[in-house]
Amino acid sequence: MKAHVLAATFLSTCLFASAVNAAEEKEAVLLSVHAAVSLSASLKFADRAPDVYFEVIQPNGSVSKATAAALNNGDRAGHVTYPTDFSNAGMHAGTYKWTARANGKQIASGSFQYIASKKGFQTYVPY
């Protein structure tokens, strides 16, 4: 009888340990998710939406660039996603400043932030 109780206790302990490891692995996968920022701008009174050139200045001074191509032959403005669509993009904690240019003129600007969380991933904060 003691052997059955001991074996059942050991088996329960192994199953519990496996469940804890699976939960830790699931949490580790979720912690690798990073926030992205979608940018779009257009000229309000233009007959057709032009391509828009975005520039993002990272907290360390590096510059990243991307082009939002107009959609449907200029019927709608395109959009870009930071960091996916940008060259030389980084995701470090800090404030990022962006500008949008079309037809040789700056048409919009702004900023956003990434803040490091206690769990190790970046959190996007609108600015």
PDB file of N, CA, C and O in Angstrom, residues 6-38:
ATOM      1  N   LEU A   6       3.282   6.200  -2.494  1.00  0.00           N
ATOM      2  CA  LEU A   6       4.546   6.850  -2.836  1.00  0.00           C
ATOM      3  C   LEU A   6       4.629   7.067  -4.350  1.00  0.00           C
ATOM      4  O   LEU A   6       5.000   8.143  -4.808  1.00  0.00           O
ATOM      5  N   ALA A   7       4.252   6.043  -5.133  1.00  0.00           N
ATOM      6  CA  ALA A   7       4.282   6.159  -6.594  1.00  0.00           C
ATOM      7  C   ALA A   7       3.298   7.222  -7.069  1.00  0.00           C
ATOM      8  O   ALA A   7       3.605   8.019  -7.950  1.00  0.00           O
ATOM      9  N   ALA A   8       2.099   7.268  -6.488  1.00  0.00           N
ATOM     10  CA  ALA A   8       1.096   8.262  -6.867  1.00  0.00           C
ATOM     11  C   ALA A   8       1.580   9.674  -6.518  1.00  0.00           C
ATOM     12  O   ALA A   8       1.398  10.614  -7.283  1.00  0.00           O
ATOM     13  N   THR A   9       2.217   9.842  -5.368  1.00  0.00           N
ATOM     14  CA  THR A   9       2.747  11.142  -4.963  1.00  0.00           C
ATOM     15  C   THR A   9       3.849  11.586  -5.911  1.00  0.00           C
ATOM     16  O   THR A   9       3.891  12.727  -6.348  1.00  0.00           O
ATOM     17  N   PHE A  10       4.732  10.655  -6.279  1.00  0.00           N
ATOM     18  CA  PHE A  10       5.817  10.973  -7.198  1.00  0.00           C
ATOM     19  C   PHE A  10       5.257  11.377  -8.564  1.00  0.00           C
ATOM     20  O   PHE A  10       5.674  12.357  -9.166  1.00  0.00           O
ATOM     21  N   LEU A  11       4.274  10.617  -9.069  1.00  0.00           N
ATOM     22  CA  LEU A  11       3.654  10.906 -10.351  1.00  0.00           C
ATOM     23  C   LEU A  11       2.962  12.258 -10.320  1.00  0.00           C
ATOM     24  O   LEU A  11       3.104  13.063 -11.241  1.00  0.00           O
ATOM     25  N   SER A  12       2.249  12.574  -9.257  1.00  0.00           N
ATOM     26  CA  SER A  12       1.578  13.869  -9.120  1.00  0.00           C
ATOM     27  C   SER A  12       2.591  15.004  -9.120  1.00  0.00           C
ATOM     28  O   SER A  12       2.384  16.041  -9.734  1.00  0.00           O
ATOM     29  N   THR A  13       3.715  14.806  -8.421  1.00  0.00           N
ATOM     30  CA  THR A  13       4.768  15.822  -8.375  1.00  0.00           C
ATOM     31  C   THR A  13       5.343  16.054  -9.767  1.00  0.00           C
ATOM     32  O   THR A  13       5.562  17.186 -10.179  1.00  0.00           O
ATOM     33  N   CYS A  14       5.579  14.993 -10.538  1.00  0.00           N
ATOM     34  CA  CYS A  14       6.111  15.127 -11.902  1.00  0.00           C
ATOM     35  C   CYS A  14       5.123  15.865 -12.802  1.00  0.00           C
ATOM     36  O   CYS A  14       5.513  16.734 -13.580  1.00  0.00           O
ATOM     37  N   LEU A  15       3.849  15.521 -12.719  1.00  0.00           N
ATOM     38  CA  LEU A  15       2.836  16.194 -13.538  1.00  0.00           C
ATOM     39  C   LEU A  15       2.744  17.677 -13.171  1.00  0.00           C
ATOM     40  O   LEU A  15       2.637  18.536 -14.038  1.00  0.00           O
ATOM     41  N   PHE A  16       2.799  17.998 -11.887  1.00  0.00           N
ATOM     42  CA  PHE A  16       2.751  19.388 -11.439  1.00  0.00           C
ATOM     43  C   PHE A  16       3.964  20.158 -11.956  1.00  0.00           C
ATOM     44  O   PHE A  16       3.848  21.260 -12.459  1.00  0.00           O
ATOM     45  N   ALA A  17       5.154  19.535 -11.876  1.00  0.00           N
ATOM     46  CA  ALA A  17       6.376  20.182 -12.362  1.00  0.00           C
ATOM     47  C   ALA A  17       6.283  20.427 -13.860  1.00  0.00           C
ATOM     48  O   ALA A  17       6.681  21.481 -14.359  1.00  0.00           O
ATOM     49  N   SER A  18       5.726  19.488 -14.620  1.00  0.00           N
ATOM     50  CA  SER A  18       5.563  19.665 -16.064  1.00  0.00           C
ATOM     51  C   SER A  18       4.601  20.808 -16.361  1.00  0.00           C
ATOM     52  O   SER A  18       4.821  21.610 -17.257  1.00  0.00           O
ATOM     53  N   ALA A  19       3.521  20.906 -15.594  1.00  0.00           N
ATOM     54  CA  ALA A  19       2.545  21.980 -15.795  1.00  0.00           C
ATOM     55  C   ALA A  19       3.174  23.339 -15.491  1.00  0.00           C
ATOM     56  O   ALA A  19       2.951  24.310 -16.209  1.00  0.00           O
ATOM     57  N   VAL A  20       3.999  23.414 -14.461  1.00  0.00           N
ATOM     58  CA  VAL A  20       4.669  24.667 -14.114  1.00  0.00           C
ATOM     59  C   VAL A  20       5.638  25.061 -15.229  1.00  0.00           C
ATOM     60  O   VAL A  20       5.680  26.198 -15.661  1.00  0.00           O
ATOM     61  N   ASN A  21       6.415  24.096 -15.747  1.00  0.00           N
ATOM     62  CA  ASN A  21       7.340  24.380 -16.844  1.00  0.00           C
ATOM     63  C   ASN A  21       6.591  24.837 -18.087  1.00  0.00           C
ATOM     64  O   ASN A  21       7.021  25.749 -18.774  1.00  0.00           O
ATOM     65  N   ALA A  22       5.463  24.223 -18.402  1.00  0.00           N
ATOM     66  CA  ALA A  22       4.671  24.623 -19.566  1.00  0.00           C
ATOM     67  C   ALA A  22       4.145  26.039 -19.384  1.00  0.00           C
ATOM     68  O   ALA A  22       4.151  26.839 -20.317  1.00  0.00           O
ATOM     69  N   ALA A  23       3.712  26.383 -18.172  1.00  0.00           N
ATOM     70  CA  ALA A  23       3.228  27.738 -17.909  1.00  0.00           C
ATOM     71  C   ALA A  23       4.355  28.750 -18.054  1.00  0.00           C
ATOM     72  O   ALA A  23       4.173  29.840 -18.607  1.00  0.00           O
ATOM     73  N   GLU A  24       5.559  28.391 -17.581  1.00  0.00           N
ATOM     74  CA  GLU A  24       6.705  29.297 -17.721  1.00  0.00           C
ATOM     75  C   GLU A  24       7.060  29.491 -19.190  1.00  0.00           C
ATOM     76  O   GLU A  24       7.354  30.585 -19.629  1.00  0.00           O
ATOM     77  N   GLU A  25       7.026  28.417 -19.987  1.00  0.00           N
ATOM     78  CA  GLU A  25       7.321  28.530 -21.409  1.00  0.00           C
ATOM     79  C   GLU A  25       6.282  29.394 -22.103  1.00  0.00           C
ATOM     80  O   GLU A  25       6.612  30.218 -22.936  1.00  0.00           O
ATOM     81  N   LYS A  26       5.019  29.224 -21.780  1.00  0.00           N
ATOM     82  CA  LYS A  26       3.954  30.030 -22.373  1.00  0.00           C
ATOM     83  C   LYS A  26       4.179  31.494 -22.031  1.00  0.00           C
ATOM     84  O   LYS A  26       4.070  32.364 -22.880  1.00  0.00           O
ATOM     85  N   GLU A  27       4.534  31.795 -20.793  1.00  0.00           N
ATOM     86  CA  GLU A  27       4.776  33.175 -20.383  1.00  0.00           C
ATOM     87  C   GLU A  27       5.987  33.744 -21.116  1.00  0.00           C
ATOM     88  O   GLU A  27       5.985  34.877 -21.551  1.00  0.00           O
ATOM     89  N   ALA A  28       7.013  32.940 -21.319  1.00  0.00           N
ATOM     90  CA  ALA A  28       8.214  33.402 -22.011  1.00  0.00           C
ATOM     91  C   ALA A  28       7.885  33.775 -23.449  1.00  0.00           C
ATOM     92  O   ALA A  28       8.388  34.757 -23.977  1.00  0.00           O
ATOM     93  N   VAL A  29       7.014  33.030 -24.105  1.00  0.00           N
ATOM     94  CA  VAL A  29       6.610  33.343 -25.472  1.00  0.00           C
ATOM     95  C   VAL A  29       5.850  34.659 -25.493  1.00  0.00           C
ATOM     96  O   VAL A  29       6.091  35.511 -26.331  1.00  0.00           O
ATOM     97  N   LEU A  30       4.956  34.861 -24.553  1.00  0.00           N
ATOM     98  CA  LEU A  30       4.184  36.096 -24.499  1.00  0.00           C
ATOM     99  C   LEU A  30       5.068  37.307 -24.215  1.00  0.00           C
ATOM    100  O   LEU A  30       4.799  38.391 -24.690  1.00  0.00           O
ATOM    101  N   LEU A  31       6.148  37.125 -23.478  1.00  0.00           N
ATOM    102  CA  LEU A  31       7.025  38.236 -23.144  1.00  0.00           C
ATOM    103  C   LEU A  31       7.861  38.707 -24.320  1.00  0.00           C
ATOM    104  O   LEU A  31       8.452  39.765 -24.273  1.00  0.00           O
ATOM    105  N   SER A  32       7.910  37.936 -25.406  1.00  0.00           N
ATOM    106  CA  SER A  32       8.700  38.340 -26.558  1.00  0.00           C
ATOM    107  C   SER A  32       7.916  39.234 -27.516  1.00  0.00           C
ATOM    108  O   SER A  32       8.427  39.638 -28.535  1.00  0.00           O
ATOM    109  N   VAL A  33       6.686  39.543 -27.202  1.00  0.00           N
ATOM    110  CA  VAL A  33       5.848  40.388 -28.052  1.00  0.00           C
ATOM    111  C   VAL A  33       6.228  41.851 -27.847  1.00  0.00           C
ATOM    112  O   VAL A  33       6.412  42.305 -26.729  1.00  0.00           O
ATOM    113  N   HIS A  34       6.383  42.586 -28.948  1.00  0.00           N
ATOM    114  CA  HIS A  34       6.735  44.001 -28.883  1.00  0.00           C
ATOM    115  C   HIS A  34       5.656  44.837 -29.561  1.00  0.00           C
ATOM    116  O   HIS A  34       5.034  44.404 -30.517  1.00  0.00           O
ATOM    117  N   ALA A  35       5.504  46.033 -29.081  1.00  0.00           N
ATOM    118  CA  ALA A  35       4.513  46.945 -29.642  1.00  0.00           C
ATOM    119  C   ALA A  35       5.022  47.539 -30.948  1.00  0.00           C
ATOM    120  O   ALA A  35       6.217  47.748 -31.124  1.00  0.00           O
ATOM    121  N   ALA A  36       4.106  47.819 -31.873  1.00  0.00           N
ATOM    122  CA  ALA A  36       4.434  48.476 -33.136  1.00  0.00           C
ATOM    123  C   ALA A  36       3.596  49.746 -33.238  1.00  0.00           C
ATOM    124  O   ALA A  36       2.525  49.853 -32.651  1.00  0.00           O
ATOM    125  N   VAL A  37       4.102  50.717 -33.989  1.00  0.00           N
ATOM    126  CA  VAL A  37       3.420  51.990 -34.157  1.00  0.00           C
ATOM    127  C   VAL A  37       3.094  52.153 -35.634  1.00  0.00           C
ATOM    128  O   VAL A  37       3.979  52.049 -36.484  1.00  0.00           O
ATOM    129  N   SER A  38       1.825  52.404 -35.953  1.00  0.00           N
ATOM    130  CA  SER A  38       1.398  52.609 -37.334  1.00  0.00           C
ATOM    131  C   SER A  38       1.292  54.106 -37.600  1.00  0.00           C
ATOM    132  O   SER A  38       0.688  54.839 -36.818  1.00  0.00           O
TER     133      SER A  38
END
